[in-house]
Coordinates of C-alpha atoms and ligand atoms in Angstrom, one line a residue:
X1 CA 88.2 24.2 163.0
X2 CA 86.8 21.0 162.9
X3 CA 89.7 19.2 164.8
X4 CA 89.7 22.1 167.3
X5 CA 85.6 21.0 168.4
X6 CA 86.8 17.4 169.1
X7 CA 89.9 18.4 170.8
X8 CA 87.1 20.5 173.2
X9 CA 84.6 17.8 172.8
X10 CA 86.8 15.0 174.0
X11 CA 88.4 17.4 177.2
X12 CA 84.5 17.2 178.5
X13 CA 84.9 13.7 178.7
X14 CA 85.9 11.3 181.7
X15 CA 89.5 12.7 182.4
X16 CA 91.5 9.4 181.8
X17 CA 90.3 7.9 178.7
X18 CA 90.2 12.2 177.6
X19 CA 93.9 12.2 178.4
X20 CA 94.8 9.9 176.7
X21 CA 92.8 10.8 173.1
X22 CA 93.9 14.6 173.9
X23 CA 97.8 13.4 173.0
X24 CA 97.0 11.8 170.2
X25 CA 94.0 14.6 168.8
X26 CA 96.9 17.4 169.5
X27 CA 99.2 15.1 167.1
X28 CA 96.3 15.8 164.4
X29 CA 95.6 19.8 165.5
X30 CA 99.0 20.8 165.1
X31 CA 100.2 19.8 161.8
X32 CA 96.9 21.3 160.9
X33 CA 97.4 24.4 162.5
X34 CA 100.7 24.9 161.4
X35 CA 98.9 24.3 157.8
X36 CA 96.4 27.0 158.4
X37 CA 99.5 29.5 159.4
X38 CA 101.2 28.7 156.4
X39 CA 98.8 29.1 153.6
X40 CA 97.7 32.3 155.8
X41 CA 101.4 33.3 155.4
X42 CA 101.8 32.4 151.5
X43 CA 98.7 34.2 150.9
X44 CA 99.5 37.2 152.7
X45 CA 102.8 37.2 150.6
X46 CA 101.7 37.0 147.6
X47 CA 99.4 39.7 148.1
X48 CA 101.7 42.4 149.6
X49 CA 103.4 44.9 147.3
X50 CA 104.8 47.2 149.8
X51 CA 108.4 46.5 150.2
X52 CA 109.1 47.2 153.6
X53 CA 105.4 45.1 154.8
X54 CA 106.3 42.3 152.8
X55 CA 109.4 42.2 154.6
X56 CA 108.3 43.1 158.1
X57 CA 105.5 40.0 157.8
X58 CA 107.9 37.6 156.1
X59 CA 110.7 38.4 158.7
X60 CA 108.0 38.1 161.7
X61 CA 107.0 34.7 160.1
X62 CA 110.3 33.3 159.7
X63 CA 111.1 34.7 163.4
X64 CA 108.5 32.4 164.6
X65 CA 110.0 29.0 163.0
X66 CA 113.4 29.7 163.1
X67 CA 115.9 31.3 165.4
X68 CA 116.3 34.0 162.6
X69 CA 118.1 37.6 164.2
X70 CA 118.3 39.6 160.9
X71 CA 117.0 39.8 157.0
X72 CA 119.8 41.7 154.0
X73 CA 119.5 42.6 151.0
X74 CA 120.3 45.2 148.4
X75 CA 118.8 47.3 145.8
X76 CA 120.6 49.5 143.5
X77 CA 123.1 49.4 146.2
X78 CA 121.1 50.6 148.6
X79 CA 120.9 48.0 152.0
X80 CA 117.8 47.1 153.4
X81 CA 118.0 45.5 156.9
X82 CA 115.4 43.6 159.1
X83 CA 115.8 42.8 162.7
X84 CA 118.4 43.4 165.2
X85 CA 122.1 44.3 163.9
X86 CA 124.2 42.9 167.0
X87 CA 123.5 39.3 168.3
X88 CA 123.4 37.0 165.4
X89 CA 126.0 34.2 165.0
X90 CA 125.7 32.3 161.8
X91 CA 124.6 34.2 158.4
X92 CA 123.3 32.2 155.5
X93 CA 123.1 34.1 152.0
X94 CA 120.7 32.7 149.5
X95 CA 120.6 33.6 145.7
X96 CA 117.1 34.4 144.1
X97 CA 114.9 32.0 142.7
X98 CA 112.5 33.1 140.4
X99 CA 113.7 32.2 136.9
X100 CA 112.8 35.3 135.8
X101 CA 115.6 37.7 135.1
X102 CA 113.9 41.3 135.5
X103 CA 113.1 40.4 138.9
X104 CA 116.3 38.6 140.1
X105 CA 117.9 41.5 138.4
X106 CA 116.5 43.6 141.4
X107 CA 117.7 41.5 144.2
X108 CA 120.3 39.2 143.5
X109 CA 120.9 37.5 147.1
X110 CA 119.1 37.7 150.5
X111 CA 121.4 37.3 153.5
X112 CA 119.9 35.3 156.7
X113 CA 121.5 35.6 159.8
X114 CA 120.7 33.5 162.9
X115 CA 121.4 33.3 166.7
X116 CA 122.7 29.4 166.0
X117 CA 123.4 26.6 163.7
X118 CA 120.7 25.3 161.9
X119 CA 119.5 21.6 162.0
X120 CA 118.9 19.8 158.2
X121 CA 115.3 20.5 159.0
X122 CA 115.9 24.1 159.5
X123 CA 117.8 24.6 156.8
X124 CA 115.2 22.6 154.3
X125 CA 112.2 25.0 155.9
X126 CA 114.4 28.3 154.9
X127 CA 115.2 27.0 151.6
X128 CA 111.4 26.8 151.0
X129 CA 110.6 29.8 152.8
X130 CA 113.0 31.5 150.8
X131 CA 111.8 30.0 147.5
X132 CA 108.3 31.6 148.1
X133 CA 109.5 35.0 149.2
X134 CA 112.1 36.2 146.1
X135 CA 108.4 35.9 143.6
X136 CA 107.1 38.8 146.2
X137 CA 110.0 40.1 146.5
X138 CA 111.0 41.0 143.3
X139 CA 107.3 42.1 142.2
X140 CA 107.3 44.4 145.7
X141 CA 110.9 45.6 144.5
X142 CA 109.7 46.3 140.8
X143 CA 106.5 48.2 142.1
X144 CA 108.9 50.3 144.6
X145 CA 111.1 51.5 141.2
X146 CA 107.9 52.8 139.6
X147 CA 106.8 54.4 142.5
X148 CA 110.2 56.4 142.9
X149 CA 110.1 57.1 139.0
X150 CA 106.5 58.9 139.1
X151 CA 107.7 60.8 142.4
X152 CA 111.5 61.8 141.3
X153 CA 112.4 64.5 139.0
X154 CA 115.0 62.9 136.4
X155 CA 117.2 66.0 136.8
X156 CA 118.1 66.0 140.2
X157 CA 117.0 62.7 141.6
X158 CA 115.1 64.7 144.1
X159 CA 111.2 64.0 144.8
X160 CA 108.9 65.6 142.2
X161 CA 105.8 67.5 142.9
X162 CA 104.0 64.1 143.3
X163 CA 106.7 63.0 145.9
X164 CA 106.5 66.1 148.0
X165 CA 102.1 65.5 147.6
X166 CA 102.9 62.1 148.8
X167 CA 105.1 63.1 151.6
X168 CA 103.6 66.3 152.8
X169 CA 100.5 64.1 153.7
X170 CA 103.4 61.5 155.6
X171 CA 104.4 64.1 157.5
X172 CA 100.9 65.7 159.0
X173 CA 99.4 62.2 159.9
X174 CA 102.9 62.2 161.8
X175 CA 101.4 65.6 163.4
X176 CA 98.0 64.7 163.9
X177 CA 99.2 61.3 165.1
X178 CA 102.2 62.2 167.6
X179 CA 102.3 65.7 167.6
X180 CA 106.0 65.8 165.6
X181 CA 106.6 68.9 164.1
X182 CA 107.8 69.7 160.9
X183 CA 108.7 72.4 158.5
X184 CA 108.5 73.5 155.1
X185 CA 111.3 75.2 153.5
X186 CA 110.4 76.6 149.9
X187 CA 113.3 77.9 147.6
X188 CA 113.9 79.5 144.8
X189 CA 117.1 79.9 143.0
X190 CA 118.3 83.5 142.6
X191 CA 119.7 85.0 138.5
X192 CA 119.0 81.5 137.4
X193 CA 117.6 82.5 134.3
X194 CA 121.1 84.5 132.8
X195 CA 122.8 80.9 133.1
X196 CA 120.7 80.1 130.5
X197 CA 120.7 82.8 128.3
X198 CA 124.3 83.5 128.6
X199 CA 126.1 79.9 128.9
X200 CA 123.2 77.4 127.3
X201 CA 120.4 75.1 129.0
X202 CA 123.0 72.1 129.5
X203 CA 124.9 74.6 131.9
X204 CA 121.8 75.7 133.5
X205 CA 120.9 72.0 133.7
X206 CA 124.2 71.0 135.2
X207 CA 123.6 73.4 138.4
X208 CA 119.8 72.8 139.1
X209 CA 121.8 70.0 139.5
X210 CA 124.5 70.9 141.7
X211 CA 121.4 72.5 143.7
X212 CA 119.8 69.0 143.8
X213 CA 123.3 67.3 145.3
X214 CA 123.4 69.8 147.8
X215 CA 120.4 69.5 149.2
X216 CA 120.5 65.6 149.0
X217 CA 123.5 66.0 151.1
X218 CA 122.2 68.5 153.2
X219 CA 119.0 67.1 154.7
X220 CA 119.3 64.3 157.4
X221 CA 117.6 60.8 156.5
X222 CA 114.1 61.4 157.7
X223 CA 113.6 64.9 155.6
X224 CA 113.3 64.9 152.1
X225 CA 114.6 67.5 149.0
X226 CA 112.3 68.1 145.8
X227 CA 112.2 69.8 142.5
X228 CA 108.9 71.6 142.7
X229 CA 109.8 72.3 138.6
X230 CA 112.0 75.2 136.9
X231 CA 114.4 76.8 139.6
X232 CA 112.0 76.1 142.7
X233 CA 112.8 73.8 145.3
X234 CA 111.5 72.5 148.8
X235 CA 112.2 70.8 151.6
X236 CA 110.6 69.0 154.3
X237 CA 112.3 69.2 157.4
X238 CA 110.8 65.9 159.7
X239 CA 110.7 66.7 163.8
X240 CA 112.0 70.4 163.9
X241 CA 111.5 73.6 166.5
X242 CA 110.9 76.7 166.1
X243 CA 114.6 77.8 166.7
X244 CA 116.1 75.0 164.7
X245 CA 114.5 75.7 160.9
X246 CA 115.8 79.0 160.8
X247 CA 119.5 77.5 161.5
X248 CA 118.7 74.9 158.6
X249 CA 117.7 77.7 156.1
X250 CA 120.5 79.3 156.7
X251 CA 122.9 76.4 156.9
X252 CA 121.3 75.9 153.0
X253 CA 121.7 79.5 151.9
X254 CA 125.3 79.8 153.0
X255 CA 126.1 76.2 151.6
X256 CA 124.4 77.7 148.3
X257 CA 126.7 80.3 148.5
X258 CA 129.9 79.0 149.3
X259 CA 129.2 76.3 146.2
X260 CA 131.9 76.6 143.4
X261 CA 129.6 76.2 140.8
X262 CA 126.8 78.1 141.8
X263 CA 129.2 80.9 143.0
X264 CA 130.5 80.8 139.3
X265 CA 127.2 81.6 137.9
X266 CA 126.5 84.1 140.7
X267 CA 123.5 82.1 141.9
X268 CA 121.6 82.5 145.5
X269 CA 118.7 81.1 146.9
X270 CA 115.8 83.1 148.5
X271 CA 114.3 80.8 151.1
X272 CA 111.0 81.0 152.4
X273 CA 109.9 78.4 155.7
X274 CA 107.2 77.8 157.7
X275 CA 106.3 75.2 161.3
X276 CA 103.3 73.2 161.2
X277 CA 100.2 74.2 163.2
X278 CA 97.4 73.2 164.6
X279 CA 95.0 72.7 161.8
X280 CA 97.3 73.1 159.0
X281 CA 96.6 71.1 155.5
X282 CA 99.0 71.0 152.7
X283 CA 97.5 73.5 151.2
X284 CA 97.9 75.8 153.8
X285 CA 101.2 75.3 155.4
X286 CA 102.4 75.6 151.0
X287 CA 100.7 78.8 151.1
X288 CA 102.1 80.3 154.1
X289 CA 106.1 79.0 152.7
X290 CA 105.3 80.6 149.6
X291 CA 104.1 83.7 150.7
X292 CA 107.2 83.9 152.7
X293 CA 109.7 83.5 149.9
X294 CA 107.6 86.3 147.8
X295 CA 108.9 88.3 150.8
X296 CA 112.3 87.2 150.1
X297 CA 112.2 87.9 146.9
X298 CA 110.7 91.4 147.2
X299 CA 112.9 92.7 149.6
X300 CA 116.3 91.1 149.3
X301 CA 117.3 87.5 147.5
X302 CA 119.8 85.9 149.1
X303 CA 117.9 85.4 152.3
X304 CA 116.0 84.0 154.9
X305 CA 112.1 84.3 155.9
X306 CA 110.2 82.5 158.2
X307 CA 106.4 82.5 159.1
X308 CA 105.8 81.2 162.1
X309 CA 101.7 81.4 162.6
Ligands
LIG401 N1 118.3 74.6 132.3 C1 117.0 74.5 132.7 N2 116.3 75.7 132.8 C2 115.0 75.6 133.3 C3 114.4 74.3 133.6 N3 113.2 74.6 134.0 C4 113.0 75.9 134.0 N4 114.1 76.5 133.5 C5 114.4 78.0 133.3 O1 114.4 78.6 134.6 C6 114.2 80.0 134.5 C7 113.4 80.5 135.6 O2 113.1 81.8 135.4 P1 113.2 82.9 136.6 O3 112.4 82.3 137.7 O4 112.8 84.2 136.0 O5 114.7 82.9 137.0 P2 115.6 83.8 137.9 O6 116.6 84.4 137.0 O7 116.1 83.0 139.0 O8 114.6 84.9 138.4 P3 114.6 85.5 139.9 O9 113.9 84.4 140.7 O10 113.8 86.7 139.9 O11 116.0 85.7 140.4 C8 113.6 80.2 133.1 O12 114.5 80.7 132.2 C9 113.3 78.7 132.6 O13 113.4 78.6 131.2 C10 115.2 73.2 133.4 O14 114.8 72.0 133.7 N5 116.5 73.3 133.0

């Protein structure tokens, strides 16, 4: 701040002799704000535990001091990618530095790819960059695996209750926001109960299971599956019309259906669904899914029922 005053003070002055100090009060600002930027950047880092904000702010950062097209890692096998996927000509992949195995456990290498070579300068300034980014990392990484542990169900690796709380609220700021509909699918498995009493809980275990693979597979990468607990299920079905959910249901009861494993222990789903509207709360849009699959139930098993108002 105080180098930015002179540099103001001294452009009021006489404008040769001003011209001349500007140069050589810019050589002083510079450094200085480029010091600024970067404990304003460190700091920010270390106090980020959102994965993907961590990432976004670190990849922006780096962006602005290097010709940087694209960030990669992995976690549990699972890719994470920053920036642009074509366009990048040189890819640099860096091991993590922390000395602290839990965390490099997480992410073992972070790839760097760049539009062009990098100068010995370049190269020094990622090397540090990177140094102070794999500490964040791996505590960003660690908080993500406890988050997904108090939001999965163990069973099924779907969301838990908690998860579909979490996402539910996701997905109506999404409405209130840009208007994108969703739906809610609730389901309930059909003679679940006689797999247990007849061929044991670890049979009955094995297809909630099954169940929880086929939705997985199922749903497209924006809507999510859960394990609302016992034989009930739900799904959340991101950007959908009011034609569309009913194809879905169905696409999931027939898949049910036609599932060898499931069809060996003569088990169906009754599905339930609802759209969005205008003033719905989780709460209500839960009610009116649920009250549809009572319907289901009631009436038939093995079916389709959608609310629509
Ligand atoms: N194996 C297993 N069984 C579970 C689990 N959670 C709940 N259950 C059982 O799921 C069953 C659910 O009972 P119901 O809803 O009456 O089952 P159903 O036979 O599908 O009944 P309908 O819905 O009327 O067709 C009970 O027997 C519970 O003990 C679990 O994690 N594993």
């Amino acid at each position: 701040m105080d180098y930015l005053s002179i540099s103001s003070t001294l452009q009021s002055n006489s404008a040769g002799s001003a011209d001349a100090t500007r140069i050589n009060v810019d050589s002083y600002t510079q450094p200085l704000t480029h010091a600024i930027e970067y404990t304003a950047f460190l700091n920010l880092m270390l106090a980020t535990i959102d994965l993907d904000e961590l990432c976004q702010n670190y990849f922006q950062y780096l962006a602005s001091r290097l010709p940087l097209k694209r960030l990669n890692f992995a976690i549990d096998q699972q890719a994470f990618a920053f920036g642009d996927n074509n366009s990048a000509d040189i890819s640099i992949t860096l091991p993590s530095t922390t000395h602290n195995r839990s965390l490099n456990a997480m992410v073992k290498t972070v790839t760097y790819s760049f539009s062009r070579r990098l100068s010995v300068q370049q190269q020094t300034l990622l090397h540090e960059l990177h140094t102070h980014f794999c500490i964040p990392l791996g505590h960003a990484t660690q908080y993500r695996h406890i988050l997904q542990q108090t939001t999965r169900d163990p069973l099924t690796g779907l969301g838990n209750r908690a998860g579909f709380d979490e996402q539910i609220e996701r997905f109506l700021g999404q409405y209130l926001r840009r208007g994108t509909r969703f739906g809610l699918l609730v389901i309930d498995l059909d003679n679940f109960k006689q797999v247990n009493d007849s061929h044991g809980h670890q049979q009955g275990d094995q297809a909630l299971q099954a169940v929880g693979d086929l939705l997985a597979h199922l749903m497209r990468i924006e809507d999510s599956a859960f394990r609302f607990g016992g034989d009930e299920f739900c799904c959340l079905i991101h950007d959908v019309g009011e034609s569309e959910i009913d194809q879905i249901a169905e696409r999931i009861r027939v898949a049910a259906e036609r599932s060898p494993l499931l069809r060996q222990h003569r088990i169906t789903m009754s599905i339930g669904g609802t759209l969005v509207v205008h003033n719905d709360n989780a709460e209500s849009i839960f009610a009116r899914a649920d009250k549809a699959v009572y319907r289901v139930k009631a009436e038939a098993k093995n079916a389709v029922f959608i609310i629509r108002d």
